PDB file of C-alpha atoms in Angstrom:
ATOM      1  CA  UNK A   1      -0.084  -0.120   0.059  1.00  0.00           C
ATOM      2  CA  UNK A   2       1.465   3.334  -0.987  1.00  0.00           C
ATOM      3  CA  UNK A   3       2.495   5.125  -3.901  1.00  0.00           C
ATOM      4  CA  UNK A   4       5.156   3.798  -6.473  1.00  0.00           C
ATOM      5  CA  UNK A   5       7.230   6.550  -8.022  1.00  0.00           C
ATOM      6  CA  UNK A   6       7.695   7.010 -11.606  1.00  0.00           C
ATOM      7  CA  UNK A   7       9.158   8.894 -14.237  1.00  0.00           C
ATOM      8  CA  UNK A   8       5.643  10.507 -15.315  1.00  0.00           C
ATOM      9  CA  UNK A   9       5.597  14.523 -15.700  1.00  0.00           C
ATOM     10  CA  UNK A  10       3.445  14.578 -12.584  1.00  0.00           C
ATOM     11  CA  UNK A  11       5.885  12.745 -10.282  1.00  0.00           C
ATOM     12  CA  UNK A  12       6.618  14.505  -6.965  1.00  0.00           C
ATOM     13  CA  UNK A  13       9.614  16.562  -6.492  1.00  0.00           C
ATOM     14  CA  UNK A  14      12.940  15.267  -5.298  1.00  0.00           C
ATOM     15  CA  UNK A  15      12.343  16.836  -1.939  1.00  0.00           C
ATOM     16  CA  UNK A  16       9.181  14.901  -1.691  1.00  0.00           C
ATOM     17  CA  UNK A  17      10.664  11.550  -2.831  1.00  0.00           C
ATOM     18  CA  UNK A  18      13.429  11.894  -0.669  1.00  0.00           C
ATOM     19  CA  UNK A  19      11.574  12.721   2.554  1.00  0.00           C
ATOM     20  CA  UNK A  20       8.922   9.864   1.623  1.00  0.00           C
ATOM     21  CA  UNK A  21      11.610   7.576   1.156  1.00  0.00           C
ATOM     22  CA  UNK A  22      13.044   8.398   4.476  1.00  0.00           C
ATOM     23  CA  UNK A  23       9.770   7.944   6.322  1.00  0.00           C
ATOM     24  CA  UNK A  24       9.057   4.559   4.659  1.00  0.00           C
ATOM     25  CA  UNK A  25      12.593   3.249   5.713  1.00  0.00           C
ATOM     26  CA  UNK A  26      11.505   3.986   9.038  1.00  0.00           C
ATOM     27  CA  UNK A  27       8.375   2.384   8.789  1.00  0.00           C
ATOM     28  CA  UNK A  28       9.860  -0.712   7.344  1.00  0.00           C
ATOM     29  CA  UNK A  29      12.386  -0.966   9.934  1.00  0.00           C
ATOM     30  CA  UNK A  30       9.777  -1.179  12.530  1.00  0.00           C
ATOM     31  CA  UNK A  31      10.046   2.476  13.874  1.00  0.00           C
ATOM     32  CA  UNK A  32       6.533   3.464  13.390  1.00  0.00           C
ATOM     33  CA  UNK A  33       6.325   6.433  15.566  1.00  0.00           C
ATOM     34  CA  UNK A  34       9.427   7.903  13.613  1.00  0.00           C
ATOM     35  CA  UNK A  35       7.893   7.200  10.220  1.00  0.00           C
ATOM     36  CA  UNK A  36       4.533   8.710  11.270  1.00  0.00           C
ATOM     37  CA  UNK A  37       6.504  11.939  12.532  1.00  0.00           C
ATOM     38  CA  UNK A  38       8.199  12.200   9.145  1.00  0.00           C
ATOM     39  CA  UNK A  39       4.868  11.947   7.184  1.00  0.00           C
ATOM     40  CA  UNK A  40       3.229  14.370   9.381  1.00  0.00           C
ATOM     41  CA  UNK A  41       5.898  16.674   8.712  1.00  0.00           C
ATOM     42  CA  UNK A  42       6.028  16.311   5.190  1.00  0.00           C
ATOM     43  CA  UNK A  43       2.228  16.918   5.204  1.00  0.00           C
ATOM     44  CA  UNK A  44       2.447  20.160   7.005  1.00  0.00           C
ATOM     45  CA  UNK A  45       5.270  21.297   4.901  1.00  0.00           C
ATOM     46  CA  UNK A  46       3.410  20.540   1.570  1.00  0.00           C
ATOM     47  CA  UNK A  47      -0.101  21.578   2.596  1.00  0.00           C
ATOM     48  CA  UNK A  48      -1.214  24.483   0.458  1.00  0.00           C
ATOM     49  CA  UNK A  49       1.652  24.561  -1.860  1.00  0.00           C
ATOM     50  CA  UNK A  50       2.286  21.157  -3.117  1.00  0.00           C
ATOM     51  CA  UNK A  51      -1.038  19.159  -3.787  1.00  0.00           C
ATOM     52  CA  UNK A  52       0.975  15.907  -5.133  1.00  0.00           C
ATOM     53  CA  UNK A  53       3.349  16.201  -2.279  1.00  0.00           C
ATOM     54  CA  UNK A  54       0.511  16.481  -0.116  1.00  0.00           C
ATOM     55  CA  UNK A  55      -1.171  13.355  -1.374  1.00  0.00           C
ATOM     56  CA  UNK A  56       2.008  11.380  -0.877  1.00  0.00           C
ATOM     57  CA  UNK A  57       2.412  12.094   2.625  1.00  0.00           C
ATOM     58  CA  UNK A  58      -1.192  11.138   3.182  1.00  0.00           C
ATOM     59  CA  UNK A  59      -0.777   7.855   1.338  1.00  0.00           C
ATOM     60  CA  UNK A  60       2.220   7.171   3.433  1.00  0.00           C
ATOM     61  CA  UNK A  61       0.302   7.689   6.592  1.00  0.00           C
ATOM     62  CA  UNK A  62      -2.357   5.550   5.142  1.00  0.00           C
ATOM     63  CA  UNK A  63       0.218   2.833   4.886  1.00  0.00           C
ATOM     64  CA  UNK A  64       1.510   3.233   8.514  1.00  0.00           C
ATOM     65  CA  UNK A  65      -1.923   3.117   9.991  1.00  0.00           C
ATOM     66  CA  UNK A  66      -3.391   0.320   7.892  1.00  0.00           C
ATOM     67  CA  UNK A  67      -0.318  -1.826   9.113  1.00  0.00           C
ATOM     68  CA  UNK A  68      -0.861  -0.825  12.910  1.00  0.00           C
ATOM     69  CA  UNK A  69      -4.393  -1.609  13.326  1.00  0.00           C
ATOM     70  CA  UNK A  70      -5.405   2.046  12.707  1.00  0.00           C
ATOM     71  CA  UNK A  71      -7.893   0.912  10.169  1.00  0.00           C
ATOM     72  CA  UNK A  72     -10.417   3.898  10.773  1.00  0.00           C
ATOM     73  CA  UNK A  73      -7.847   6.354   9.848  1.00  0.00           C
ATOM     74  CA  UNK A  74      -6.583   4.607   6.936  1.00  0.00           C
ATOM     75  CA  UNK A  75      -9.784   3.895   5.512  1.00  0.00           C
ATOM     76  CA  UNK A  76     -10.780   7.661   5.467  1.00  0.00           C
ATOM     77  CA  UNK A  77      -7.400   8.645   4.001  1.00  0.00           C
ATOM     78  CA  UNK A  78      -7.812   6.001   1.356  1.00  0.00           C
ATOM     79  CA  UNK A  79     -11.363   7.283   0.389  1.00  0.00           C
ATOM     80  CA  UNK A  80      -9.905  11.044   0.418  1.00  0.00           C
ATOM     81  CA  UNK A  81      -6.793   9.926  -1.861  1.00  0.00           C
ATOM     82  CA  UNK A  82      -9.165   8.009  -4.326  1.00  0.00           C
ATOM     83  CA  UNK A  83     -11.602  11.081  -4.492  1.00  0.00           C
ATOM     84  CA  UNK A  84      -8.401  13.259  -5.014  1.00  0.00           C
ATOM     85  CA  UNK A  85      -6.792  11.289  -7.779  1.00  0.00           C
ATOM     86  CA  UNK A  86     -10.214  10.881  -9.690  1.00  0.00           C
ATOM     87  CA  UNK A  87     -10.647  14.801  -9.406  1.00  0.00           C
ATOM     88  CA  UNK A  88      -6.907  15.074 -11.069  1.00  0.00           C
ATOM     89  CA  UNK A  89      -7.864  12.563 -13.529  1.00  0.00           C
ATOM     90  CA  UNK A  90      -4.944  10.329 -12.144  1.00  0.00           C
ATOM     91  CA  UNK A  91      -6.493   6.928 -12.976  1.00  0.00           C
ATOM     92  CA  UNK A  92      -3.510   4.674 -11.861  1.00  0.00           C
ATOM     93  CA  UNK A  93      -3.364   6.164  -8.276  1.00  0.00           C
ATOM     94  CA  UNK A  94      -7.018   6.435  -8.151  1.00  0.00           C
ATOM     95  CA  UNK A  95      -7.167   2.696  -8.795  1.00  0.00           C
ATOM     96  CA  UNK A  96      -4.236   1.851  -6.583  1.00  0.00           C
ATOM     97  CA  UNK A  97      -6.139   3.595  -3.546  1.00  0.00           C
ATOM     98  CA  UNK A  98      -9.584   2.415  -4.259  1.00  0.00           C
ATOM     99  CA  UNK A  99      -8.113  -1.235  -4.341  1.00  0.00           C
ATOM    100  CA  UNK A 100      -6.334  -0.662  -0.967  1.00  0.00           C
ATOM    101  CA  UNK A 101      -9.817   0.772   0.335  1.00  0.00           C
ATOM    102  CA  UNK A 102     -11.757  -2.284  -0.924  1.00  0.00           C
ATOM    103  CA  UNK A 103      -9.247  -4.857   0.247  1.00  0.00           C
ATOM    104  CA  UNK A 104      -8.963  -3.183   3.766  1.00  0.00           C
ATOM    105  CA  UNK A 105     -12.866  -2.608   4.184  1.00  0.00           C
ATOM    106  CA  UNK A 106     -13.238  -6.326   2.991  1.00  0.00           C
ATOM    107  CA  UNK A 107     -10.894  -7.556   5.729  1.00  0.00           C
ATOM    108  CA  UNK A 108     -12.299  -5.307   8.476  1.00  0.00           C
ATOM    109  CA  UNK A 109     -15.976  -5.869   7.556  1.00  0.00           C
ATOM    110  CA  UNK A 110     -16.804  -8.842   5.313  1.00  0.00           C
ATOM    111  CA  UNK A 111     -20.257  -8.282   5.325  1.00  0.00           C
ATOM    112  CA  UNK A 112     -19.934  -4.843   3.720  1.00  0.00           C
ATOM    113  CA  UNK A 113     -21.495  -4.560   0.447  1.00  0.00           C
ATOM    114  CA  UNK A 114     -18.643  -2.920  -1.921  1.00  0.00           C
ATOM    115  CA  UNK A 115     -20.360  -3.735  -5.235  1.00  0.00           C
ATOM    116  CA  UNK A 116     -20.660   0.094  -6.061  1.00  0.00           C
ATOM    117  CA  UNK A 117     -16.815   0.602  -5.226  1.00  0.00           C
ATOM    118  CA  UNK A 118     -15.780  -2.304  -7.108  1.00  0.00           C
ATOM    119  CA  UNK A 119     -17.706  -1.124 -10.144  1.00  0.00           C
ATOM    120  CA  UNK A 120     -15.986   2.258  -9.793  1.00  0.00           C
ATOM    121  CA  UNK A 121     -12.436   0.286  -9.664  1.00  0.00           C
ATOM    122  CA  UNK A 122     -13.413  -1.509 -12.754  1.00  0.00           C
ATOM    123  CA  UNK A 123     -14.374   1.670 -14.559  1.00  0.00           C
ATOM    124  CA  UNK A 124     -10.780   3.289 -13.372  1.00  0.00           C
ATOM    125  CA  UNK A 125      -9.089   0.159 -14.728  1.00  0.00           C
ATOM    126  CA  UNK A 126     -10.525   0.258 -18.253  1.00  0.00           C
ATOM    127  CA  UNK A 127      -8.660   3.621 -18.413  1.00  0.00           C
ATOM    128  CA  UNK A 128      -5.444   2.109 -17.853  1.00  0.00           C
ATOM    129  CA  UNK A 129      -3.168  -0.094 -19.810  1.00  0.00           C
ATOM    130  CA  UNK A 130      -3.307  -3.687 -18.912  1.00  0.00           C
ATOM    131  CA  UNK A 131       0.357  -3.953 -17.489  1.00  0.00           C
ATOM    132  CA  UNK A 132      -0.535  -0.920 -15.297  1.00  0.00           C
ATOM    133  CA  UNK A 133      -3.864  -2.453 -14.044  1.00  0.00           C
ATOM    134  CA  UNK A 134      -2.634  -5.953 -13.193  1.00  0.00           C
ATOM    135  CA  UNK A 135      -2.240  -5.845  -9.326  1.00  0.00           C
ATOM    136  CA  UNK A 136      -5.591  -3.979  -8.827  1.00  0.00           C
ATOM    137  CA  UNK A 137      -7.452  -6.600 -11.098  1.00  0.00           C
ATOM    138  CA  UNK A 138      -5.745  -9.457  -8.993  1.00  0.00           C
ATOM    139  CA  UNK A 139      -7.327  -8.043  -5.910  1.00  0.00           C
ATOM    140  CA  UNK A 140     -10.791  -7.511  -7.250  1.00  0.00           C
ATOM    141  CA  UNK A 141     -10.837 -11.162  -7.362  1.00  0.00           C
ATOM    142  CA  UNK A 142      -9.943 -11.304  -3.909  1.00  0.00           C
ATOM    143  CA  UNK A 143     -12.588  -9.026  -2.926  1.00  0.00           C
ATOM    144  CA  UNK A 144     -15.384 -10.616  -4.949  1.00  0.00           C
ATOM    145  CA  UNK A 145     -14.590 -13.907  -3.835  1.00  0.00           C
ATOM    146  CA  UNK A 146     -14.998 -12.873  -0.161  1.00  0.00           C
ATOM    147  CA  UNK A 147     -18.074 -10.960  -1.052  1.00  0.00           C
ATOM    148  CA  UNK A 148     -19.431 -13.952  -2.630  1.00  0.00           C
ATOM    149  CA  UNK A 149     -18.745 -15.973   0.341  1.00  0.00           C
ATOM    150  CA  UNK A 150     -20.782 -13.660   2.328  1.00  0.00           C
ATOM    151  CA  UNK A 151     -23.596 -13.768   0.154  1.00  0.00           C
ATOM    152  CA  UNK A 152     -23.639 -17.514   0.139  1.00  0.00           C
ATOM    153  CA  UNK A 153     -22.827 -17.611  -3.636  1.00  0.00           C
ATOM    154  CA  UNK A 154     -20.260 -20.659  -3.555  1.00  0.00           C
ATOM    155  CA  UNK A 155     -19.860 -20.981  -7.265  1.00  0.00           C
ATOM    156  CA  UNK A 156     -19.117 -17.083  -7.763  1.00  0.00           C
ATOM    157  CA  UNK A 157     -16.679 -17.558  -4.959  1.00  0.00           C
ATOM    158  CA  UNK A 158     -14.940 -20.474  -6.259  1.00  0.00           C
ATOM    159  CA  UNK A 159     -14.692 -18.902  -9.490  1.00  0.00           C
ATOM    160  CA  UNK A 160     -13.040 -15.819  -8.168  1.00  0.00           C
ATOM    161  CA  UNK A 161     -10.682 -17.630  -5.993  1.00  0.00           C
ATOM    162  CA  UNK A 162      -9.368 -19.444  -9.023  1.00  0.00           C
ATOM    163  CA  UNK A 163      -8.848 -16.169 -11.041  1.00  0.00           C
ATOM    164  CA  UNK A 164      -7.169 -14.629  -7.925  1.00  0.00           C
ATOM    165  CA  UNK A 165      -4.922 -17.766  -7.682  1.00  0.00           C
ATOM    166  CA  UNK A 166      -4.099 -17.675 -11.617  1.00  0.00           C
ATOM    167  CA  UNK A 167      -3.662 -13.800 -11.993  1.00  0.00           C
ATOM    168  CA  UNK A 168      -0.175 -12.822 -12.538  1.00  0.00           C
ATOM    169  CA  UNK A 169       0.985 -11.185  -9.483  1.00  0.00           C
ATOM    170  CA  UNK A 170       3.890  -8.583  -8.988  1.00  0.00           C
ATOM    171  CA  UNK A 171       3.663  -8.847  -5.039  1.00  0.00           C
ATOM    172  CA  UNK A 172       7.015 -10.285  -4.059  1.00  0.00           C
ATOM    173  CA  UNK A 173       5.502 -11.915  -0.871  1.00  0.00           C
ATOM    174  CA  UNK A 174       4.154 -14.566  -3.134  1.00  0.00           C
ATOM    175  CA  UNK A 175       3.469 -16.588   0.063  1.00  0.00           C
ATOM    176  CA  UNK A 176       0.933 -14.246   1.057  1.00  0.00           C
ATOM    177  CA  UNK A 177      -1.193 -14.858  -1.874  1.00  0.00           C
ATOM    178  CA  UNK A 178      -0.866 -18.367  -1.499  1.00  0.00           C
ATOM    179  CA  UNK A 179      -2.099 -18.292   2.263  1.00  0.00           C
ATOM    180  CA  UNK A 180      -4.950 -16.065   1.077  1.00  0.00           C
ATOM    181  CA  UNK A 181      -6.100 -18.398  -1.750  1.00  0.00           C
ATOM    182  CA  UNK A 182      -6.004 -21.580   0.700  1.00  0.00           C
ATOM    183  CA  UNK A 183      -8.067 -19.724   3.110  1.00  0.00           C
ATOM    184  CA  UNK A 184     -10.562 -18.696   0.485  1.00  0.00           C
ATOM    185  CA  UNK A 185     -10.609 -22.535  -0.953  1.00  0.00           C
ATOM    186  CA  UNK A 186     -11.132 -23.829   2.664  1.00  0.00           C
ATOM    187  CA  UNK A 187     -13.792 -21.163   3.303  1.00  0.00           C
ATOM    188  CA  UNK A 188     -15.717 -22.511   0.424  1.00  0.00           C
ATOM    189  CA  UNK A 189     -15.469 -26.058   1.184  1.00  0.00           C
ATOM    190  CA  UNK A 190     -16.772 -25.241   4.623  1.00  0.00           C
ATOM    191  CA  UNK A 191     -19.767 -23.781   3.260  1.00  0.00           C
ATOM    192  CA  UNK A 192     -20.210 -26.618   1.111  1.00  0.00           C
ATOM    193  CA  UNK A 193     -20.150 -28.921   4.217  1.00  0.00           C
ATOM    194  CA  UNK A 194     -17.048 -30.684   3.079  1.00  0.00           C
ATOM    195  CA  UNK A 195     -14.651 -30.331   6.626  1.00  0.00           C
ATOM    196  CA  UNK A 196     -12.124 -33.117   5.349  1.00  0.00           C
ATOM    197  CA  UNK A 197     -11.138 -30.883   2.170  1.00  0.00           C
ATOM    198  CA  UNK A 198     -11.211 -27.648   4.217  1.00  0.00           C
ATOM    199  CA  UNK A 199      -8.851 -29.356   6.587  1.00  0.00           C
ATOM    200  CA  UNK A 200      -6.604 -30.570   3.701  1.00  0.00           C
ATOM    201  CA  UNK A 201      -6.339 -26.937   2.542  1.00  0.00           C
ATOM    202  CA  UNK A 202      -5.553 -25.528   5.916  1.00  0.00           C
ATOM    203  CA  UNK A 203      -3.034 -28.555   6.606  1.00  0.00           C
ATOM    204  CA  UNK A 204      -1.437 -27.139   3.227  1.00  0.00           C
ATOM    205  CA  UNK A 205      -1.505 -23.711   4.413  1.00  0.00           C
ATOM    206  CA  UNK A 206       0.234 -24.765   7.940  1.00  0.00           C
ATOM    207  CA  UNK A 207       3.296 -25.274   6.225  1.00  0.00           C
ATOM    208  CA  UNK A 208       3.503 -21.606   5.115  1.00  0.00           C
ATOM    209  CA  UNK A 209       1.789 -19.744   8.107  1.00  0.00           C
ATOM    210  CA  UNK A 210       4.134 -17.289   9.786  1.00  0.00           C
ATOM    211  CA  UNK A 211       4.610 -17.434  13.586  1.00  0.00           C
ATOM    212  CA  UNK A 212       3.440 -13.571  14.034  1.00  0.00           C
ATOM    213  CA  UNK A 213       0.851 -11.254  12.822  1.00  0.00           C
ATOM    214  CA  UNK A 214      -2.886 -11.858  11.697  1.00  0.00           C
ATOM    215  CA  UNK A 215      -2.423 -15.226   9.733  1.00  0.00           C
ATOM    216  CA  UNK A 216      -2.203 -17.632  12.806  1.00  0.00           C
ATOM    217  CA  UNK A 217      -5.181 -16.107  14.251  1.00  0.00           C
ATOM    218  CA  UNK A 218      -7.263 -16.172  10.738  1.00  0.00           C
ATOM    219  CA  UNK A 219      -6.231 -20.031  10.174  1.00  0.00           C
ATOM    220  CA  UNK A 220      -7.094 -20.873  13.800  1.00  0.00           C
ATOM    221  CA  UNK A 221     -10.670 -19.499  13.005  1.00  0.00           C
ATOM    222  CA  UNK A 222     -10.826 -21.414   9.958  1.00  0.00           C
ATOM    223  CA  UNK A 223      -9.631 -24.691  11.713  1.00  0.00           C
ATOM    224  CA  UNK A 224     -12.576 -24.161  14.218  1.00  0.00           C
ATOM    225  CA  UNK A 225     -14.928 -23.906  11.775  1.00  0.00           C
ATOM    226  CA  UNK A 226     -13.684 -26.554   9.716  1.00  0.00           C
ATOM    227  CA  UNK A 227     -13.716 -28.925  13.113  1.00  0.00           C
ATOM    228  CA  UNK A 228     -17.503 -27.844  13.438  1.00  0.00           C
ATOM    229  CA  UNK A 229     -18.390 -28.929  10.112  1.00  0.00           C
ATOM    230  CA  UNK A 230     -16.863 -32.258  10.778  1.00  0.00           C
ATOM    231  CA  UNK A 231     -18.206 -32.553  13.970  1.00  0.00           C
ATOM    232  CA  UNK A 232     -15.153 -33.597  15.475  1.00  0.00           C
ATOM    233  CA  UNK A 233     -15.129 -32.955  19.313  1.00  0.00           C
ATOM    234  CA  UNK A 234     -11.362 -33.704  19.669  1.00  0.00           C
ATOM    235  CA  UNK A 235     -10.274 -31.569  16.921  1.00  0.00           C
ATOM    236  CA  UNK A 236     -12.641 -28.578  18.205  1.00  0.00           C
ATOM    237  CA  UNK A 237     -11.144 -29.252  21.551  1.00  0.00           C
ATOM    238  CA  UNK A 238      -7.543 -29.058  20.494  1.00  0.00           C
ATOM    239  CA  UNK A 239      -8.022 -25.776  18.086  1.00  0.00           C
ATOM    240  CA  UNK A 240      -9.804 -24.200  20.794  1.00  0.00           C
ATOM    241  CA  UNK A 241      -7.101 -24.507  23.257  1.00  0.00           C
ATOM    242  CA  UNK A 242      -4.579 -23.387  20.447  1.00  0.00           C
ATOM    243  CA  UNK A 243      -6.897 -20.292  19.792  1.00  0.00           C
ATOM    244  CA  UNK A 244      -7.041 -19.399  23.554  1.00  0.00           C
ATOM    245  CA  UNK A 245      -3.165 -19.666  23.856  1.00  0.00           C
ATOM    246  CA  UNK A 246      -3.082 -17.245  20.739  1.00  0.00           C
ATOM    247  CA  UNK A 247      -5.532 -14.859  22.266  1.00  0.00           C
ATOM    248  CA  UNK A 248      -3.394 -14.697  25.490  1.00  0.00           C
ATOM    249  CA  UNK A 249       0.122 -14.446  23.434  1.00  0.00           C
ATOM    250  CA  UNK A 250      -1.346 -11.342  21.517  1.00  0.00           C
ATOM    251  CA  UNK A 251      -3.244  -9.624  24.163  1.00  0.00           C
ATOM    252  CA  UNK A 252      -1.282  -6.585  24.191  1.00  0.00           C
ATOM    253  CA  UNK A 253      -1.023  -5.893  20.204  1.00  0.00           C
ATOM    254  CA  UNK A 254      -3.480  -3.423  19.379  1.00  0.00           C
ATOM    255  CA  UNK A 255      -2.895  -3.648  15.792  1.00  0.00           C
ATOM    256  CA  UNK A 256      -4.505  -7.274  15.844  1.00  0.00           C
ATOM    257  CA  UNK A 257      -7.581  -6.065  18.003  1.00  0.00           C
ATOM    258  CA  UNK A 258     -10.320  -6.565  15.035  1.00  0.00           C
ATOM    259  CA  UNK A 259      -8.757 -10.245  14.544  1.00  0.00           C
ATOM    260  CA  UNK A 260      -8.816 -10.959  18.175  1.00  0.00           C
ATOM    261  CA  UNK A 261     -12.480  -9.862  18.341  1.00  0.00           C
ATOM    262  CA  UNK A 262     -13.383 -12.420  15.487  1.00  0.00           C
ATOM    263  CA  UNK A 263     -11.326 -15.487  16.948  1.00  0.00           C
ATOM    264  CA  UNK A 264     -12.754 -14.862  20.549  1.00  0.00           C
ATOM    265  CA  UNK A 265     -16.326 -14.887  18.903  1.00  0.00           C
ATOM    266  CA  UNK A 266     -15.315 -18.183  17.241  1.00  0.00           C
ATOM    267  CA  UNK A 267     -13.685 -19.620  20.257  1.00  0.00           C
ATOM    268  CA  UNK A 268     -16.791 -18.816  22.368  1.00  0.00           C
ATOM    269  CA  UNK A 269     -19.048 -20.502  20.197  1.00  0.00           C
ATOM    270  CA  UNK A 270     -16.679 -23.572  20.008  1.00  0.00           C
ATOM    271  CA  UNK A 271     -16.261 -23.963  23.821  1.00  0.00           C
ATOM    272  CA  UNK A 272     -19.957 -23.584  24.260  1.00  0.00           C
ATOM    273  CA  UNK A 273     -20.213 -26.815  22.748  1.00  0.00           C
ATOM    274  CA  UNK A 274     -17.554 -28.493  24.429  1.00  0.00           C
ATOM    275  CA  UNK A 275     -18.117 -30.101  28.008  1.00  0.00           C
ATOM    276  CA  UNK A 276     -16.212 -28.404  31.287  1.00  0.00           C
ATOM    277  CA  UNK A 277     -15.005 -25.490  29.776  1.00  0.00           C
ATOM    278  CA  UNK A 278     -16.612 -22.908  31.777  1.00  0.00           C
ATOM    279  CA  UNK A 279     -13.324 -21.330  33.159  1.00  0.00           C
ATOM    280  CA  UNK A 280     -11.987 -21.265  29.417  1.00  0.00           C
ATOM    281  CA  UNK A 281     -15.153 -19.275  28.170  1.00  0.00           C
ATOM    282  CA  UNK A 282     -14.868 -16.791  31.043  1.00  0.00           C
ATOM    283  CA  UNK A 283     -11.292 -16.173  29.949  1.00  0.00           C
ATOM    284  CA  UNK A 284     -12.354 -15.660  26.159  1.00  0.00           C
ATOM    285  CA  UNK A 285     -15.094 -13.320  27.031  1.00  0.00           C
ATOM    286  CA  UNK A 286     -12.537 -11.274  29.075  1.00  0.00           C
ATOM    287  CA  UNK A 287      -9.891 -11.180  26.324  1.00  0.00           C
ATOM    288  CA  UNK A 288     -12.652 -10.650  23.591  1.00  0.00           C
ATOM    289  CA  UNK A 289     -14.101  -7.818  25.638  1.00  0.00           C
ATOM    290  CA  UNK A 290     -10.384  -6.160  25.960  1.00  0.00           C
ATOM    291  CA  UNK A 291      -9.983  -6.258  22.368  1.00  0.00           C
ATOM    292  CA  UNK A 292     -13.520  -4.682  21.818  1.00  0.00           C
ATOM    293  CA  UNK A 293     -12.287  -1.934  24.240  1.00  0.00           C
ATOM    294  CA  UNK A 294      -9.304  -1.315  22.152  1.00  0.00           C
ATOM    295  CA  UNK A 295     -11.077  -0.897  19.181  1.00  0.00           C
ATOM    296  CA  UNK A 296     -13.423   1.588  20.678  1.00  0.00           C
ATOM    297  CA  UNK A 297     -10.010   3.374  21.760  1.00  0.00           C
ATOM    298  CA  UNK A 298      -8.660   3.318  18.241  1.00  0.00           C
ATOM    299  CA  UNK A 299     -11.964   4.762  16.953  1.00  0.00           C
ATOM    300  CA  UNK A 300     -11.740   7.394  19.652  1.00  0.00           C
ATOM    301  CA  UNK A 301      -7.995   8.266  18.695  1.00  0.00           C
ATOM    302  CA  UNK A 302      -9.073   8.349  15.067  1.00  0.00           C
ATOM    303  CA  UNK A 303     -11.778  11.240  15.882  1.00  0.00           C
ATOM    304  CA  UNK A 304      -8.783  12.887  17.733  1.00  0.00           C
ATOM    305  CA  UNK A 305      -6.186  12.478  14.896  1.00  0.00           C
ATOM    306  CA  UNK A 306      -8.498  13.426  11.780  1.00  0.00           C
ATOM    307  CA  UNK A 307      -8.763  17.114  12.618  1.00  0.00           C
ATOM    308  CA  UNK A 308      -5.000  17.354  12.926  1.00  0.00           C
ATOM    309  CA  UNK A 309      -5.009  16.067   9.285  1.00  0.00           C
ATOM    310  CA  UNK A 310      -7.801  18.550   7.945  1.00  0.00           C
ATOM    311  CA  UNK A 311     -10.133  15.633   7.678  1.00  0.00           C
ATOM    312  CA  UNK A 312     -12.673  15.567  10.158  1.00  0.00           C
ATOM    313  CA  UNK A 313     -15.301  15.793   7.696  1.00  0.00           C
ATOM    314  CA  UNK A 314     -14.613  12.627   6.094  1.00  0.00           C
ATOM    315  CA  UNK A 315     -15.190  10.328   9.282  1.00  0.00           C
ATOM    316  CA  UNK A 316     -18.066   8.581   7.968  1.00  0.00           C
ATOM    317  CA  UNK A 317     -16.533   5.929   5.492  1.00  0.00           C
TER     318      UNK A 317
END
């Protein structure tokens, strides 16, 4: 997420490029606070005198916020950047930011109806050469597969999952695409009532699952679902224990709050079906409630931060 520099006439100035790259280097090194400070300084210096530099600063902030669980700010910034790029008839940047918006919104709110946004994105991509639309077209299939799953349209979900897998990718993190595709395949299999096929996909994914971040929580949630489809009390109990251990381990990671809530909800449902789990249920409720409070605090922080960015009027996303 974030802009790529090109040699086009509307590329940012050398000063903006240098400062943007310095902030990105801090962000990629894990120094989020310093990266945010540098982007905010760039935003303040560019505001009112360099519209493109201002957009680059906001794009950098959207990336920091999305990576660190500050999703409310990220979504507001991505919407602003899309509208700004469309107004400037910068179709490529508009498509990139709309793609990021759709993917992030779909991750945070799977039931959200994004058909209008996807239609706008399709119109934007039609204005671009195919080589510059490739990544966004790939992600459209991801969004459409997820949306079809939520609607219960399993044929469409399977079709878009295959298209997502087969689409050429420019993402150097090919493992991430593979993990996402396996998760979609497992979800389709579960909705079809085939727990064994779902488990096979999840077992395949287990060899690639990173030890940290959101993926372990996502795939434990998938495994709980597959165990319920199979009606396997042993598997359900084993993955409930694993899920509770994960919730405990990431209780102090606010960037995972939304995934903690979703896993906690699934864990509570699983433990209610298992015998002698009252103490585990109480702990799951406590951990999930703490994650909900974190999300409320994040929303409150967003409302406080957006006036500093001059974006309070865009708070409804």
